[in-house]
Short mmCIF file of N, CA and C in Angstrom, two decimals:
data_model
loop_
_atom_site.label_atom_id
_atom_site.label_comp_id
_atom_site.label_asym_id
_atom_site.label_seq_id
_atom_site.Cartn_x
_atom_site.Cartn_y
_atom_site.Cartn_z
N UNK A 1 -20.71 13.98 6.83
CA UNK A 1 -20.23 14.20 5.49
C UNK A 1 -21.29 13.75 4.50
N UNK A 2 -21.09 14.64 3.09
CA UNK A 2 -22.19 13.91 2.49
C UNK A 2 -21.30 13.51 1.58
N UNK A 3 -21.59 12.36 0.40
CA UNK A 3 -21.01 12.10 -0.57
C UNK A 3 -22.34 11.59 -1.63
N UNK A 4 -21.70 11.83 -2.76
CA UNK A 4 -22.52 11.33 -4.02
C UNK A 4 -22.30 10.98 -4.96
N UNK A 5 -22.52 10.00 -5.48
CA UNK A 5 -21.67 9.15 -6.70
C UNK A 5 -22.36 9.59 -8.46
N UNK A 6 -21.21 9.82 -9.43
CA UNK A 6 -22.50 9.77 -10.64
C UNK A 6 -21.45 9.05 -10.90
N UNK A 7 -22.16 8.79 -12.35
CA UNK A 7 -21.31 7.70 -13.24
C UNK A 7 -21.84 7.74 -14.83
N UNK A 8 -21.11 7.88 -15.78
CA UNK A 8 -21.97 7.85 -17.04
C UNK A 8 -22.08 6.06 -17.40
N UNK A 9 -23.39 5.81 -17.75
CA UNK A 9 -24.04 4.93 -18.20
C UNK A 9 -24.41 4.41 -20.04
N UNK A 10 -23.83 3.41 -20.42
CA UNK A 10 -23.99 3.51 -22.00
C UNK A 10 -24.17 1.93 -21.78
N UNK A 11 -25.06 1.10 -22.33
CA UNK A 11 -26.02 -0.08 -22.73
C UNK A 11 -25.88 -0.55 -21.62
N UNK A 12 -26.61 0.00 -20.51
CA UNK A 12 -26.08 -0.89 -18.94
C UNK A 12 -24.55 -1.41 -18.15
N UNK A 13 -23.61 -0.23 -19.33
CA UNK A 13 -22.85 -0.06 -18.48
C UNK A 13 -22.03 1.20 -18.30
N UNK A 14 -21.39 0.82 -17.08
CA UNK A 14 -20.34 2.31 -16.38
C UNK A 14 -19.25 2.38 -17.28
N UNK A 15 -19.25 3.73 -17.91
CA UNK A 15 -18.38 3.93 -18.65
C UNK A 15 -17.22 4.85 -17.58
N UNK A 16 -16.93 5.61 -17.07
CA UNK A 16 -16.68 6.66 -16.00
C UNK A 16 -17.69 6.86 -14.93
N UNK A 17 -17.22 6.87 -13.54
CA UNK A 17 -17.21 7.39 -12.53
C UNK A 17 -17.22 8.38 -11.60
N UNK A 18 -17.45 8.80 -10.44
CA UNK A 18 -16.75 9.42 -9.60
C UNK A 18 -17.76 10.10 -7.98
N UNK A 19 -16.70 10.46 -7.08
CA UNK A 19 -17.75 10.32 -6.09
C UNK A 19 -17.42 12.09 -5.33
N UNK A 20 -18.16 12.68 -5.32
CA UNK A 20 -18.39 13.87 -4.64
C UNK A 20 -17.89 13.73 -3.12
N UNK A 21 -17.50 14.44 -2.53
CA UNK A 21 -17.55 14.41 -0.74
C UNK A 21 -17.94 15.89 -0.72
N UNK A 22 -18.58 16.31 0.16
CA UNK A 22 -19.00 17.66 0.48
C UNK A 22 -18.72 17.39 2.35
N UNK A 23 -17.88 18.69 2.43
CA UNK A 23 -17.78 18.40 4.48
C UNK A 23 -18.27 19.44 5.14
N UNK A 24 -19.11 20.35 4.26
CA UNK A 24 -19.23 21.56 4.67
C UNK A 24 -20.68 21.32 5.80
N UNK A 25 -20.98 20.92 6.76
CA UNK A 25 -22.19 20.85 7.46
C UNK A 25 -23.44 21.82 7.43
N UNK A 26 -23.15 23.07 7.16
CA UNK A 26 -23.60 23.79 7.49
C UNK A 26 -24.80 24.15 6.23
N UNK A 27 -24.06 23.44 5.16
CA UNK A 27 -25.08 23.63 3.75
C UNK A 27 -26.61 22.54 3.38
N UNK A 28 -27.09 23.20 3.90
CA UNK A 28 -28.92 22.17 3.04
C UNK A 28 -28.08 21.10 2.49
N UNK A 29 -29.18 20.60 2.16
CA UNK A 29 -29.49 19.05 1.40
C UNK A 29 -29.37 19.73 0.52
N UNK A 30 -30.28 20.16 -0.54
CA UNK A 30 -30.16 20.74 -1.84
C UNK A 30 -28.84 21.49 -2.02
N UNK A 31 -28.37 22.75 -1.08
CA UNK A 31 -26.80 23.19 -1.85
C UNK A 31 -25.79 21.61 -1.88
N UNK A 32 -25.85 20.76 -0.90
CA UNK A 32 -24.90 19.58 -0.83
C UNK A 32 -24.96 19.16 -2.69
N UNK A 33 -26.36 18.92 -2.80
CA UNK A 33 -26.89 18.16 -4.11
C UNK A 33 -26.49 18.66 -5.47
N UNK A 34 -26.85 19.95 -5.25
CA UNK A 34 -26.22 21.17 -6.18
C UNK A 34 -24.26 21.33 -6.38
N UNK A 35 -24.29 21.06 -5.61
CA UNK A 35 -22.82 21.57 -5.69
C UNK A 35 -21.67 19.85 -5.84
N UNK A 36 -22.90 18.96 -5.55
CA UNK A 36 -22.02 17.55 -5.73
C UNK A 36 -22.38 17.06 -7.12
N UNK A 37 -23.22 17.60 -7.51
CA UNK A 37 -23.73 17.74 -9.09
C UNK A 37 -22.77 18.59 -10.03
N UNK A 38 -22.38 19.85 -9.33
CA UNK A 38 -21.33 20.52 -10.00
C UNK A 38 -20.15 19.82 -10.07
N UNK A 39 -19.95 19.30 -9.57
CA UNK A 39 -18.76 18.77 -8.99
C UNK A 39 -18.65 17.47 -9.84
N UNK A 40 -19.45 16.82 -10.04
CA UNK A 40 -19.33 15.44 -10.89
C UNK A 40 -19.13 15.65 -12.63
N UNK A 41 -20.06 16.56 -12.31
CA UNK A 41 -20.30 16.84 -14.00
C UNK A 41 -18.52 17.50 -14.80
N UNK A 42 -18.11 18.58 -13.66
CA UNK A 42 -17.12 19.18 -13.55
C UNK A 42 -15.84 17.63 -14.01
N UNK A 43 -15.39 16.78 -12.85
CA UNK A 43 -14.86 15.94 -13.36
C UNK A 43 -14.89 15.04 -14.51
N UNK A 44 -16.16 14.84 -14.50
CA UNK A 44 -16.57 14.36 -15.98
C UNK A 44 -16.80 14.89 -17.27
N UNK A 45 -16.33 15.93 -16.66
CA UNK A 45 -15.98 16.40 -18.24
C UNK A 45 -17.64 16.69 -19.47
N UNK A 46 -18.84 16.85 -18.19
CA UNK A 46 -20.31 17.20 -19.04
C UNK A 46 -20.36 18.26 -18.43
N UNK A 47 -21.62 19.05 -19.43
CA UNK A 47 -22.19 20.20 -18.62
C UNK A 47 -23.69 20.05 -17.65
N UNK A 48 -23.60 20.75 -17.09
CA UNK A 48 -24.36 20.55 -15.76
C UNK A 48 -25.64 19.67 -16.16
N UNK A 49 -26.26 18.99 -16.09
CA UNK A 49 -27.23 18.76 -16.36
C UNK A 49 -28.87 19.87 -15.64
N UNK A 50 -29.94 19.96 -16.71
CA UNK A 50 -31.40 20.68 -16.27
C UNK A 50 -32.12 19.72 -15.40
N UNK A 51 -32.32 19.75 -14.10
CA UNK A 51 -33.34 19.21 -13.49
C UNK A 51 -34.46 19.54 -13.87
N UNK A 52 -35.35 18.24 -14.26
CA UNK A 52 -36.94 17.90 -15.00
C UNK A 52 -37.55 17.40 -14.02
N UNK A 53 -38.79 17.55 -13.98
CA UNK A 53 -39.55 17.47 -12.75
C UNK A 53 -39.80 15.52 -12.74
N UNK A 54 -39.41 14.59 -13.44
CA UNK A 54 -39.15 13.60 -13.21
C UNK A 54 -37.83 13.36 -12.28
N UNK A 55 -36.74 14.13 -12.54
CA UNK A 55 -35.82 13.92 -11.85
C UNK A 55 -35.76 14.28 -10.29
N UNK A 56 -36.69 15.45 -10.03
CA UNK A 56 -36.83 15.97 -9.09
C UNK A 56 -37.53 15.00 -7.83
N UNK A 57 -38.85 14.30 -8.70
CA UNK A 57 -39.39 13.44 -7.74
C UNK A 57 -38.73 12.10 -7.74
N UNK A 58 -38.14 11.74 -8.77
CA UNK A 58 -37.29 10.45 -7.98
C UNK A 58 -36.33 10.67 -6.94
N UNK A 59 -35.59 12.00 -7.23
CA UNK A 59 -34.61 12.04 -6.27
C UNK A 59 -35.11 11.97 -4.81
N UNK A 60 -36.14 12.64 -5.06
CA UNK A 60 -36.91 13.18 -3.61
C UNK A 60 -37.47 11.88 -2.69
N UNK A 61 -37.80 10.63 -3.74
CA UNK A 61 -38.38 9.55 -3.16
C UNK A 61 -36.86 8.86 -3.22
N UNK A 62 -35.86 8.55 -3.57
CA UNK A 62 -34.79 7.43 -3.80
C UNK A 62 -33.48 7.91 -3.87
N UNK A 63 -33.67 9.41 -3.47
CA UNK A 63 -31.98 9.87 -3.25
C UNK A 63 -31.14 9.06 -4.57
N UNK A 64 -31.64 8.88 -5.79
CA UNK A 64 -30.90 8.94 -7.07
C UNK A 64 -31.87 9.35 -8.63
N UNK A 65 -31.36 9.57 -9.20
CA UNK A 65 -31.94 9.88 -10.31
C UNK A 65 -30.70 9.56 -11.93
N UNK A 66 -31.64 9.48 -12.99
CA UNK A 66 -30.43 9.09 -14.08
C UNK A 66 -31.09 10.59 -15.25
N UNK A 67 -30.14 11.48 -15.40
CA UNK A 67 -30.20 12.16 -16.46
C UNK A 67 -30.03 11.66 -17.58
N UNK A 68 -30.76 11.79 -19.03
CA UNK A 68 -31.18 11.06 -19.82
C UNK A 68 -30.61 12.84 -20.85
N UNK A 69 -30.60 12.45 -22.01
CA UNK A 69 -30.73 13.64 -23.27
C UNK A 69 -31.27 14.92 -23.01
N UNK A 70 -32.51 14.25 -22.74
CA UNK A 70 -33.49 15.77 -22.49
C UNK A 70 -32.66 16.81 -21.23
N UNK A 71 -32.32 16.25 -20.38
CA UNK A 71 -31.73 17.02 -19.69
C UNK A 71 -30.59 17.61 -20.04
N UNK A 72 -30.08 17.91 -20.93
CA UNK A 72 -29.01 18.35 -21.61
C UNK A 72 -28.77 18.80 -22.93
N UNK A 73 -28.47 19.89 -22.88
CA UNK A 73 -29.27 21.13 -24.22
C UNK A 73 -27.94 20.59 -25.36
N UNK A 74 -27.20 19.65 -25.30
CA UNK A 74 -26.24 19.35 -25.66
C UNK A 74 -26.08 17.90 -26.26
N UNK A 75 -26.07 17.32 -27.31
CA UNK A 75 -25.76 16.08 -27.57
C UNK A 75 -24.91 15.39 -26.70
N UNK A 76 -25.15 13.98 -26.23
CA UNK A 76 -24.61 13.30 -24.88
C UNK A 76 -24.26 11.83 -25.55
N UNK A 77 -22.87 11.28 -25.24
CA UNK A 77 -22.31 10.31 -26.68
C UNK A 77 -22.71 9.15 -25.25
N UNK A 78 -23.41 8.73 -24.21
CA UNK A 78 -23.99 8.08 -23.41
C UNK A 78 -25.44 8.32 -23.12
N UNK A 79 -25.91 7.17 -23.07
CA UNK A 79 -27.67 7.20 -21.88
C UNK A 79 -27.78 7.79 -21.28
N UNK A 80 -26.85 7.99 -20.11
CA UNK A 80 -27.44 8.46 -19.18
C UNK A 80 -26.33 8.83 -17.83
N UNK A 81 -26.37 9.88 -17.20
CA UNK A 81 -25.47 10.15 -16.10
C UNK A 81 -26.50 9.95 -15.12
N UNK A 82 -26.31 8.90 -14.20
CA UNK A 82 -26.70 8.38 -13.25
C UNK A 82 -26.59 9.11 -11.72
N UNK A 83 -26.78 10.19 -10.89
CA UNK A 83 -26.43 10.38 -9.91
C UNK A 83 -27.10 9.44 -8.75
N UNK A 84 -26.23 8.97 -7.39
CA UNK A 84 -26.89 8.70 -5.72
C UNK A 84 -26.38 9.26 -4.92
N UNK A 85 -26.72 9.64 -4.04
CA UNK A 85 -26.21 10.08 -2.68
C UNK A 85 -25.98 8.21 -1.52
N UNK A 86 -24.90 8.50 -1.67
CA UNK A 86 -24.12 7.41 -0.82
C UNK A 86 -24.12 7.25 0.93
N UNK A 87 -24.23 9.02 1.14
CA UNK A 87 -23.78 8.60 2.62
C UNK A 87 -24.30 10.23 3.14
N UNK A 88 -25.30 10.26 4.09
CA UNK A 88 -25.44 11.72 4.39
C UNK A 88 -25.09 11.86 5.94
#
């Protein structure tokens, strides 16, 4: 199973939560990532966030990354939506 946690972030702290489960085996790493990204944002009530090539290589080295403004063509009333992958 994979699971992945985001959480929105405002002055170092968790404002909201929540944790993805994906059981589908058969899907890449990236659709898991993609679709547990849909999935968070979805509950939380943001729109998807743009992967920036900062986000790309942290994820890639630390299986988490924190979306910040720029990633979001949209005014964001928090810092930052924080995604990790918890458990693959």
């Amino acid at each position: 199973m994979f699971r992945m946690s985001g959480s929105i972030q405002r002055e170092g702290r968790t404002l909201r939560s929540c944790v993805s489960r994906q059981e589908d085996e058969s899907l890449s790493r990236t659709r898991h990532v993609m679709e547990a990204l849909r999935e968070i944002s979805e509950h939380l009530d943001l729109p998807v966030p743009i992967w920036l090539s900062k986000n790309i290589r942290e994820f890639q080295r630390k299986s988490r990354t924190d979306f910040r403004q720029d990633s979001f063509l949209e005014h964001i009333p928090f810092d930052a939506l924080h995604i990790e992958v918890i458990e693959e």
